[in-house]
XYZ file of C-alpha atoms in Angstrom:
570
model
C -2.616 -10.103 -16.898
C -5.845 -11.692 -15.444
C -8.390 -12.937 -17.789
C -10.556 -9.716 -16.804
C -8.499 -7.685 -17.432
C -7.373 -9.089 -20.697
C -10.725 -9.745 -21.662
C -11.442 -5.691 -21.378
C -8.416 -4.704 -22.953
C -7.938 -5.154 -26.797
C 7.298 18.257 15.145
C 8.938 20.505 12.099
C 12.708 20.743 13.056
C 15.462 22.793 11.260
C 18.342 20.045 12.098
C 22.277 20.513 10.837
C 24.327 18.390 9.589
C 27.239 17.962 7.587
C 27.463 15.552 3.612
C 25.361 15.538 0.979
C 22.595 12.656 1.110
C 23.562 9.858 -0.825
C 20.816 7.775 -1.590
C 21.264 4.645 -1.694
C -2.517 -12.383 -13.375
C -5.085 -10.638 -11.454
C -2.809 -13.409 -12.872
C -4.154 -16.804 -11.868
C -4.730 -16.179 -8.375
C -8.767 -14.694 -9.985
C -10.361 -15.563 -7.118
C -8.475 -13.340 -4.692
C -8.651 -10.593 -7.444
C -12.258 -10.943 -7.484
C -12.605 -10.572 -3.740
C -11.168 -7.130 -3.630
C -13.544 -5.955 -6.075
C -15.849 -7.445 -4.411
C -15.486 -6.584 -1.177
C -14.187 -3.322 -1.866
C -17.036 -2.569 -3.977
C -19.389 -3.858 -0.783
C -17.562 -1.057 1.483
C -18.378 1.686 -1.335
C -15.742 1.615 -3.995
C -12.704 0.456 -5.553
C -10.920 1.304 -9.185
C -8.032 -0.375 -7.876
C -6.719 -3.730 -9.580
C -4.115 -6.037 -9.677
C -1.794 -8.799 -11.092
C -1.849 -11.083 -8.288
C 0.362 -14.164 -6.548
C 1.127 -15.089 -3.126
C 2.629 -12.078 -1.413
C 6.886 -12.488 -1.117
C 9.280 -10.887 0.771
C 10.852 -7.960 -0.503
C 14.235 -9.559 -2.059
C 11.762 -11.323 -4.416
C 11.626 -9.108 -7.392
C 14.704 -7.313 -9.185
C 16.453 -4.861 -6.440
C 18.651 -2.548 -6.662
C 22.306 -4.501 -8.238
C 24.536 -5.539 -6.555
C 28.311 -3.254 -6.176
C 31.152 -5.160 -7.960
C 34.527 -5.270 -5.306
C 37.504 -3.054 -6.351
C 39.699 -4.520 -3.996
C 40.142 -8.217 -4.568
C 42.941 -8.871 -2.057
C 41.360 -7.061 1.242
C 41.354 -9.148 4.194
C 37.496 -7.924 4.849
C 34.791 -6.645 2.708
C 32.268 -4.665 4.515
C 29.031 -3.823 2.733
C 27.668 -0.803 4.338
C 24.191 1.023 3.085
C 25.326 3.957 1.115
C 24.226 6.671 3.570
C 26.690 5.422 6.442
C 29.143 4.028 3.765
C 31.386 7.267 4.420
C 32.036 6.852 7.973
C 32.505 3.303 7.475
C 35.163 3.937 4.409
C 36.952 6.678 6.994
C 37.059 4.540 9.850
C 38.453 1.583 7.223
C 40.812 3.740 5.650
C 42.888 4.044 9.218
C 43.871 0.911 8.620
C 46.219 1.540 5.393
C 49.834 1.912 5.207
C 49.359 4.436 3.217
C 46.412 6.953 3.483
C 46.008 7.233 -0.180
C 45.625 3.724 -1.396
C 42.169 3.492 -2.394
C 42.838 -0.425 -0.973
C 43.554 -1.815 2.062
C 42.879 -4.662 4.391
C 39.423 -3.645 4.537
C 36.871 -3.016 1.760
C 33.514 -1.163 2.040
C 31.084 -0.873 -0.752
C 27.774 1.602 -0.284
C 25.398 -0.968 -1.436
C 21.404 -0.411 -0.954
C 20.305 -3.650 1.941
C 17.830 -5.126 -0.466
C 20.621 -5.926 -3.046
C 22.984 -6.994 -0.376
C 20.228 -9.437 0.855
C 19.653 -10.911 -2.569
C 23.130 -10.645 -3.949
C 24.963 -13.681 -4.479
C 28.159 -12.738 -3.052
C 28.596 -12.617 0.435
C 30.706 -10.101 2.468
C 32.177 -10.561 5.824
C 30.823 -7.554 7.484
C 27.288 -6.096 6.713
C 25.692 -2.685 7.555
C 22.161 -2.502 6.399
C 19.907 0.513 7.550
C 17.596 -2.050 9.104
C 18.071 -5.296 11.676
C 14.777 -6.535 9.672
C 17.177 -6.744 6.042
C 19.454 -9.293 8.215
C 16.605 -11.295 9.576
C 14.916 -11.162 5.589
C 18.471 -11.931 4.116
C 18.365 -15.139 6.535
C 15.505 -16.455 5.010
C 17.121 -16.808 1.883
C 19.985 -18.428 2.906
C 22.610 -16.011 4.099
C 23.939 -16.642 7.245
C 24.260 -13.039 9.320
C 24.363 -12.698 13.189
C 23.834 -8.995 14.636
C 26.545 -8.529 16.671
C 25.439 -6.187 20.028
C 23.215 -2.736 19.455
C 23.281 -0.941 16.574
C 25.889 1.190 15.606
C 23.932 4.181 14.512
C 19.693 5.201 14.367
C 17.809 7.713 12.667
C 14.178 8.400 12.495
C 11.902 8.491 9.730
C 10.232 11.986 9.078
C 7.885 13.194 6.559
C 9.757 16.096 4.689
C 8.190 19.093 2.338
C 9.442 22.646 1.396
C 8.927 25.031 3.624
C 5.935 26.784 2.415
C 4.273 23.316 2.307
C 5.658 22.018 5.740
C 3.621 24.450 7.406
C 0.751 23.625 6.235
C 1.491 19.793 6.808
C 2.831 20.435 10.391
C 1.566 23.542 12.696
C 3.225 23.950 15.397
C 5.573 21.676 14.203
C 3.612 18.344 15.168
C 2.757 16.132 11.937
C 1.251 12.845 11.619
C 0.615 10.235 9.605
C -3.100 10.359 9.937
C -3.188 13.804 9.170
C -0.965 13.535 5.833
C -3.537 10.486 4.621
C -6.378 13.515 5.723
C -4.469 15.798 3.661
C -3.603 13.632 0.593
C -6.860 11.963 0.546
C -8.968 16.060 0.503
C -6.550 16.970 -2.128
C -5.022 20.043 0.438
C -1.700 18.455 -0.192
C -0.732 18.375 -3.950
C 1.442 15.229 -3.914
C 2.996 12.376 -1.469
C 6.067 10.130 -2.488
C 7.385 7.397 -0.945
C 10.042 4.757 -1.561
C 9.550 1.535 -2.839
C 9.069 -1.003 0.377
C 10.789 -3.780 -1.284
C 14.119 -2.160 -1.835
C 14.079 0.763 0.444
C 14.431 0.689 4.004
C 12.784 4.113 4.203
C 9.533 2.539 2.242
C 9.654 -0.413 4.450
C 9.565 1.572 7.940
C 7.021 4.176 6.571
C 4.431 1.419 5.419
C 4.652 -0.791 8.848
C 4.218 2.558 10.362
C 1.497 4.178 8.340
C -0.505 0.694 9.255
C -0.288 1.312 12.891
C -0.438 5.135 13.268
C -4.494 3.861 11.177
C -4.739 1.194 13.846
C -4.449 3.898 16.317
C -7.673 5.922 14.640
C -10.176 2.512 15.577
C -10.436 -0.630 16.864
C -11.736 -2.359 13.630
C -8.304 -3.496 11.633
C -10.118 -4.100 8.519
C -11.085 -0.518 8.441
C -7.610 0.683 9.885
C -5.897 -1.295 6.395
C -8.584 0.692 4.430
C -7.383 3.712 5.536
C -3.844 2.867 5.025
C -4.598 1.719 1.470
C -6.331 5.740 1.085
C -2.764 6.960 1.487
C -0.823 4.276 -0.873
C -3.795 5.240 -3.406
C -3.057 8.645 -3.620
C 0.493 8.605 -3.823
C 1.878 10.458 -6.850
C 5.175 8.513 -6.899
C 5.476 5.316 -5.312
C 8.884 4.586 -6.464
C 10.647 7.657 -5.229
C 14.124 7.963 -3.706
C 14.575 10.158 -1.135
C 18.083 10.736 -1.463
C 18.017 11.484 -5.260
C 14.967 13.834 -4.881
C 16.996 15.984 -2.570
C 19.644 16.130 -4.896
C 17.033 17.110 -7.887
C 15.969 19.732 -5.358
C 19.682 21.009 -4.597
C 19.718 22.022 -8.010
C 16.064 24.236 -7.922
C 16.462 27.723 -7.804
C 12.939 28.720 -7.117
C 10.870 27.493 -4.127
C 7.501 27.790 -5.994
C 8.272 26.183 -8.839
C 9.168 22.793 -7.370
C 6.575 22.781 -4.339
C 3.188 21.366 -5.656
C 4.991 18.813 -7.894
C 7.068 17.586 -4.355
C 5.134 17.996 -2.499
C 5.504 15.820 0.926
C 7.923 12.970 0.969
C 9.275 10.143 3.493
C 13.393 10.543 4.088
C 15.135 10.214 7.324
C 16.327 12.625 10.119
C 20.001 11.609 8.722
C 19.252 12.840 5.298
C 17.600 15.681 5.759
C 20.183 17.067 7.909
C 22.792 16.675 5.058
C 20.590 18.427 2.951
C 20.262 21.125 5.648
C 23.556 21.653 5.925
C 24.587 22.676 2.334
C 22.083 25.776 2.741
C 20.029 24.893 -0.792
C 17.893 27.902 -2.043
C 14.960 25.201 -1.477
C 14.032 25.234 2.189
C 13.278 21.896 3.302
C 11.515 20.882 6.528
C 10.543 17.679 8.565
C 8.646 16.197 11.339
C 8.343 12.859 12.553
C 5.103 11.610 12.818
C 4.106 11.344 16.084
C 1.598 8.683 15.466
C 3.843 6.377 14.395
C 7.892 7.203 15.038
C 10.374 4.455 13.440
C 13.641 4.249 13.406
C 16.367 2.990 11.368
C 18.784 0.890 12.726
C 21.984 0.259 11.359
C 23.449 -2.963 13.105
C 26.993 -4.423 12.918
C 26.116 -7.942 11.133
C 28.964 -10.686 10.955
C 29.167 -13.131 8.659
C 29.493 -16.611 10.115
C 32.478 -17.250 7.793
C 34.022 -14.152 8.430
C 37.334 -14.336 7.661
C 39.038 -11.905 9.896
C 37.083 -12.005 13.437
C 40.379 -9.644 15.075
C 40.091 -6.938 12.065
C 35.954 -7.175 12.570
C 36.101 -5.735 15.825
C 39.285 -3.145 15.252
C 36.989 -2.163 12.686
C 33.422 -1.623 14.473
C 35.879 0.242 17.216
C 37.081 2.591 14.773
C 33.650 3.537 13.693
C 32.911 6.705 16.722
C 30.038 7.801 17.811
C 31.520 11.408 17.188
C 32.504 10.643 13.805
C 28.592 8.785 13.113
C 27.221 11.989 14.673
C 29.153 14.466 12.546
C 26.967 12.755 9.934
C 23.773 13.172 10.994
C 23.111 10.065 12.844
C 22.240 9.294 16.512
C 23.635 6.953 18.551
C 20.937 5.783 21.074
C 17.594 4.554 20.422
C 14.948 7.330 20.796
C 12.315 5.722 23.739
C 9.094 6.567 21.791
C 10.331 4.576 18.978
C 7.590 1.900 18.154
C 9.752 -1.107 18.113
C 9.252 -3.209 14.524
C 7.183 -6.572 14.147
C 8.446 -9.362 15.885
C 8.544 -11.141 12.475
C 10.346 -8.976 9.943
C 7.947 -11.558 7.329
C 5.211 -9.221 8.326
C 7.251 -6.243 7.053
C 7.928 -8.163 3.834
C 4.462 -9.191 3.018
C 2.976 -5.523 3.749
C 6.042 -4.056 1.520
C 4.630 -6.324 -1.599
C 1.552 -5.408 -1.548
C 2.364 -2.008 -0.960
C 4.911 -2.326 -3.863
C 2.320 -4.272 -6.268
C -0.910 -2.047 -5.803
C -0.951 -1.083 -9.127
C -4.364 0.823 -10.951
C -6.408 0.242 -14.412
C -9.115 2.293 -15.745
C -12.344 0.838 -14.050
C -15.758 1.501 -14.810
C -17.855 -0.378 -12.550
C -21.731 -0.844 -11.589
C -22.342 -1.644 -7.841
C -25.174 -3.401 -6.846
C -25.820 -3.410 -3.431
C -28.511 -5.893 -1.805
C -31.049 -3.987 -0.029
C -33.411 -6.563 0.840
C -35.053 -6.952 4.305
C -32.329 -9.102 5.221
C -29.789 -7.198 5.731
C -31.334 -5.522 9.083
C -30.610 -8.799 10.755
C -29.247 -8.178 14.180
C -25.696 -8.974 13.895
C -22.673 -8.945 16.331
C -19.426 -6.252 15.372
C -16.025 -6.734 16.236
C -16.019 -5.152 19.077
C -18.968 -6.668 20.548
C -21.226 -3.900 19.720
C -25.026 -4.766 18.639
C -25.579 -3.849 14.855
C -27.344 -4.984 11.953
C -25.439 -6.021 8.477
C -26.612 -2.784 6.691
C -25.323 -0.323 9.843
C -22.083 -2.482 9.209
C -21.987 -1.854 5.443
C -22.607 2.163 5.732
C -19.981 2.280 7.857
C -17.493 0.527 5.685
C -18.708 2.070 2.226
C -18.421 5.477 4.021
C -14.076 4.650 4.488
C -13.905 2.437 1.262
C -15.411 5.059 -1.137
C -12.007 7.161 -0.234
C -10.307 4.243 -2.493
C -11.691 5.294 -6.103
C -8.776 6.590 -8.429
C -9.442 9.770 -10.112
C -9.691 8.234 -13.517
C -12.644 5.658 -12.340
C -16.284 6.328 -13.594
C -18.977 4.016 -11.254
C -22.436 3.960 -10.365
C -24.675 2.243 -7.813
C -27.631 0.527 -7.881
C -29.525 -0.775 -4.503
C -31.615 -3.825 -5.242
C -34.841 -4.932 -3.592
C -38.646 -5.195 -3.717
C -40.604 -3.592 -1.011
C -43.713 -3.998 -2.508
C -45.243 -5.822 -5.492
C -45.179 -2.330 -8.100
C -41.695 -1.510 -6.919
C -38.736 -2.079 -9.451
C -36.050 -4.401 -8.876
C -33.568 -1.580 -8.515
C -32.917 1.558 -8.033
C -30.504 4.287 -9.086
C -28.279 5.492 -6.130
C -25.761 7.168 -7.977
C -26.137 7.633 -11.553
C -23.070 6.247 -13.839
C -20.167 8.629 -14.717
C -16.564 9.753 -14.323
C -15.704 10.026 -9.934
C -14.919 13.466 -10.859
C -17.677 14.765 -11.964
C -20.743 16.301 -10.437
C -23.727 14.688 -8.936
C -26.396 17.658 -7.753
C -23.728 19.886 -6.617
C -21.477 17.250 -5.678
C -18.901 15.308 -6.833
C -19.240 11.451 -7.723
C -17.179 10.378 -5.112
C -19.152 12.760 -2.422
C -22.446 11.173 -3.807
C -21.037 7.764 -3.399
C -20.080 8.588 0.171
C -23.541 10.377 0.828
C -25.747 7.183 -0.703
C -23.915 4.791 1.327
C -24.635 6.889 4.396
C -28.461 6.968 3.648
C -28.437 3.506 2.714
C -31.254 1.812 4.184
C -32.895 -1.687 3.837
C -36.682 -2.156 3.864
C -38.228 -5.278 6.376
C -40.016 -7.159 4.243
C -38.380 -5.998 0.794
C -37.596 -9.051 -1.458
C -34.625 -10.177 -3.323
C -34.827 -9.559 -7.069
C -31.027 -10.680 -7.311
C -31.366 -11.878 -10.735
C -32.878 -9.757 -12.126
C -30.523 -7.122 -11.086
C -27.666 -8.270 -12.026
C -29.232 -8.962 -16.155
C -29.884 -5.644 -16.063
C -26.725 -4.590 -14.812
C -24.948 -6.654 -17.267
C -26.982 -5.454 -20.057
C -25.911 -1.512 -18.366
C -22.734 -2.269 -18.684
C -22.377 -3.210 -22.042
C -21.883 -0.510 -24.451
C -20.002 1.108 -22.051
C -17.048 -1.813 -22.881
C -14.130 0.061 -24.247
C -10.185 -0.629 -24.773
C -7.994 -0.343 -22.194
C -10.726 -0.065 -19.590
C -11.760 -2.853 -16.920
C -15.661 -3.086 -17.155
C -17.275 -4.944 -14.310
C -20.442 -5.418 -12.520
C -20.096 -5.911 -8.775
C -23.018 -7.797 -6.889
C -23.201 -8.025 -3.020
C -26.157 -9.982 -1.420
C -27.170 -11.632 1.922
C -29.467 -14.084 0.566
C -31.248 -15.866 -2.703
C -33.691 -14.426 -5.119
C -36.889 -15.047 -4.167
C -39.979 -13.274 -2.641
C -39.853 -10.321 -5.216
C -42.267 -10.683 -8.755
C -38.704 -10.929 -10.996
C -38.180 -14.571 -9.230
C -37.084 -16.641 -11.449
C -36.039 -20.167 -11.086
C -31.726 -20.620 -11.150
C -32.305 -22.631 -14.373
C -33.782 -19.597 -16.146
C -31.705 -17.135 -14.658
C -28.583 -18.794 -16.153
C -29.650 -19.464 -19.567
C -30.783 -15.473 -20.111
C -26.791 -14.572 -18.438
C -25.209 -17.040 -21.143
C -27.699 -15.893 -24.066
C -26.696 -11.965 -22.881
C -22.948 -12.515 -23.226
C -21.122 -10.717 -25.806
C -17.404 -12.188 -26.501
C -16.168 -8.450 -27.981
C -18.176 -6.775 -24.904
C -17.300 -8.951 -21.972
C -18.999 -7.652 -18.526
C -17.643 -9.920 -15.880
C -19.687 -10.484 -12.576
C -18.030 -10.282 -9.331
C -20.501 -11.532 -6.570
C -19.962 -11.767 -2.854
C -22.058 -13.825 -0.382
C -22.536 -11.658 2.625
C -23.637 -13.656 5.435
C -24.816 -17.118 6.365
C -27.737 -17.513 4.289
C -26.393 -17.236 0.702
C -26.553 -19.051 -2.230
C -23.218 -19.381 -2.867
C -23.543 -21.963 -4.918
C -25.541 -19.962 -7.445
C -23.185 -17.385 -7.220
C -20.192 -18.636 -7.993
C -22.000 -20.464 -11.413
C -23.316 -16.787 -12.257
C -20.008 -15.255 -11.983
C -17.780 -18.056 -13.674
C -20.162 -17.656 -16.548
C -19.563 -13.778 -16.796
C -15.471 -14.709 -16.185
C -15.883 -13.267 -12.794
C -15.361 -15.113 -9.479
C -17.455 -14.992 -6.093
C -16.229 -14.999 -2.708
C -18.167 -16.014 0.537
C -18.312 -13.870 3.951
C -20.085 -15.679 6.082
C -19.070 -13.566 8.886
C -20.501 -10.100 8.221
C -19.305 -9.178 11.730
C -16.135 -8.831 10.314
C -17.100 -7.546 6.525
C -14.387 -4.493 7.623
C -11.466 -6.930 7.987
C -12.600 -9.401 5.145
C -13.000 -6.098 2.945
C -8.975 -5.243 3.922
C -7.795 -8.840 4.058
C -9.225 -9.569 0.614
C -7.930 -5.778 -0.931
C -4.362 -6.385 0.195
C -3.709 -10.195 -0.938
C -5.257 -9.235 -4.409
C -2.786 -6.747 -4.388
C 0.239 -8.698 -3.884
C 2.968 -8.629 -6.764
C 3.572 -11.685 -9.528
């Protein structure tokens, strides 16, 4: 646990098919931690935090174990994943002398890819669901080599009960986008999705969900924001498709099960066995036209295989017929987007997918509203804007990112004239849920940023501000809760009548601290100007961190960048 946290913690398609789906702090790393409150906080909100280290691939924490082998003596051991495993076993099993030997020359055990890929034991044939699981295993020492196309494919759809489906997919067109839409407005009642690190499923649907966002605009930091809206409302993170259908096999009533399903991420393959067996719960999927992956399932040979004769007699045996009997295709669909070019890029985005994890937060953001920030500024793009244009923009996407059990408030911070105050209350304190004039917290939070404006020649009170947010904070200090105040300025305190020399300003922070009410500070320095300097001494004090972004062209992407690698798992 980090020392912050510890400190605050005393198109819709009725397919057939034929089986039954088988399914398969802020740590040390502070200063990354800090940035995603930071920046997160800059772009309008974050409850989100995390136990952080460098991000892994996804056979670096505990998978799924590995199968043990039943048949010592085979001549080849074939792991397969377990949704193919039966077509493998059949085609394997035409090898015995006699049909009913459970062992012959040829063993295949259903084994999920990530715990072939970290499993010690290596087996002379290997079937994964994914080409990436070879490359990943590779990486780690296990020497695979993908012998000609896959064997089988299957998409990855987004599947609901019928009743739901609709809703999720008129006209039976669905996308990705439009489930985020959905979860993120609350018109869908719950999303699940696999765990990235040990599921292939998870893995495909994150890598796609990432670039059906890049698709909505050309700025990637806010395209990983809106990715991170869908992984934040997720109900169940850790779902398995397979085992969910089989929960649902056993429902008798439609209506009882659909709002606590809700939508999930399976594949064409599984759904069709589900399909098939005619289950009083209607299910229904689409693949997302936004962002259509596929499943592979290549023919990977060991380079000590023992048997190179049997390995082929073996991938012969395994027919197209007999792989589309079970659901499967056999050709690549051509609107397929084809995966990264380095399956390391699917591996970091599945851990920090996997280790986005949420506290309590109750949070005061103070954002800089000092002349300042109406500098002209260049956005990624090459669009004219100023820094605060930049930062409505981004607040407006980032507020989406509050958890339901967050309570925040906002303060903007500047002197316009000699009488005004230091700050002033944008959105009072209190839980994201509850009602601001009519509105919820999370709509005011939206609407502030949106009105946000920065006066020329307004000053910087920046210390000030951030005593007085401190001393806010306070009382509010309760177990189990991470309480934080969040600072983002473009500049130094000066030209306001709270100046106060750095000298001063740091003695009154270490005189306000309270060791059994600890508020720490998390400051970024947005833009060139900055005192970073005195920033990162006023947060260390607090037990908070500060980040510089001396680019605020590209606050989006430093606000994404930052929220992701603070994310990553220990």
């Amino acid at each position: 646990m980090s020392d912050i946290a510890r400190r605050n913690q005393p198109p819709m398609d009725e397919p057939s098919s034929h089986r039954s789906p088988e399914g398969g702090g802020v740590g040390r790393f502070l200063l990354a931690a800090a940035i995603v409150l930071m920046l997160v906080a800059v772009a309008g909100a974050t409850t989100w935090w995390m136990y952080s280290r460098e991000p892994a691939d996804p056979t670096s924490r505990p998978a799924p174990a590995a199968s043990a082998s039943q048949c010592p003596d085979a001549d080849l051991t074939v792991a397969a994943a377990p949704e193919i495993a039966p077509v493998v076993q059949a085609a394997a099993r035409t090898f015995n002398q006699d049909p009913s030997d459970k062992c012959g020359p040829i063993e295949v055990i259903a084994e999920e890819p990530a715990a072939t890929a970290a499993a010690s034991v290596k087996y002379d044939v290997w079937i994964p669901s994914s080409s990436a699981w070879v490359t990943l295993a590779g990486v780690r020492g296990a020497a695979y080599k993908i012998d000609g196309e896959p064997i089988a494919r299957t998409p990855v759809i987004l599947a609901a009960p019928a009743v739901l489906a609709a809703q999720l997919a008129p006209g039976g067109q669905t996308s990705w986008a439009k489930l985020t839409a959905g979860a993120a407005s609350g018109q869908i009642p719950a999303v699940t999705m696999p765990d990235p690190q040990n599921n292939t499923i998870g893995m495909l649907s994150v890598y796609a969900v990432n670039k059906a966002m890049a698709r909505t605009t050309p700025d990637a930091g806010i395209a990983q924001l809106r990715a991170l809206t869908l992984r934040s409302r997720l109900t169940d993170a850790t779902s398995n498709p397979a085992q969910l259908m089989t929960r649902l096999a056993g429902e008798w009533n439609a209506n009882s099960v659909t709002s606590s399903v809700g939508v999930f991420a399976t594949t064409e393959q599984q759904l069709k066995a589900y399909q098939a067996s005619k289950h009083t719960v209607e299910l229904k999927g689409a693949v997302p036209v936004d962002g259509l992956v596929e499943a592979d399932y290549p023919f990977a040979i060991a380079h000590n295989n023992r048997d190179a004769d049997l390995t082929e007699r073996l991938r012969a045996a395994i027919t197209k017929a007999a792989l589309t009997r079970a659901g499967f295709r056999t050709t690549a669909n051509p609107k397929a987007m084809p995966l990264a070019g380095d399956p390391q890029q699917l591996a970091a985005a599945a851990a920090m997918w996997s280790g986005y994890k949420s506290l309590t937060t109750q949070v005061l953001l103070l954002i800089d509203a000092s002349g300042s920030m109406n500098q002209k500024i260049t956005a990624p793009g090459g669009r004219s804007t100023t820094r605060a244009a930049l930062l409505r923009q981004s607040g407006g996407i980032a507020a989406e990112l509050f958890a339901e059990d967050t309570s925040v408030g906002m303060w903007f911070f500047g002197q316009p004239t000699p009488s005004s105050p230091a700050h002033v209350e944008s959105v009072p304190f209190g839980p994201i849920t509850s009602e601001v004039a009519g509105k919820t917290r999370r709509e005011a939070l939206g609407a502030a940023m949106a009105r946000y404006r920065a006066a020329d020649n307004s000053g910087t009170p920046l210390y000030q501000s951030v005593l007085d947010g401190v001393a806010e904070m306070q009382p509010k200090v309760r177990q189990g809760a991470v309480t934080l105040v969040v600072v983002l300025t473009d500049g130094v305190d000066g030209e306001s009548t709270f100046k106060m020399s750095q000298a001063q300003f740091m003695q009154k922070l270490t005189a306000q601290q309270d060791p059994n009410r600890p508020v720490p500070v998390l400051s970024v320095g947005y833009g060139p100007d900055v005192d970073m300097k005195a920033l990162n001494e006023m947060s260390a004090a607090t037990g908070g961190a500060a980040f510089a972004a001396t680019n605020p062209a590209d606050l989006s992407s430093a606000i994404a960048k930052a929220f992701l690698a603070a994310h990553a798992p220990r």
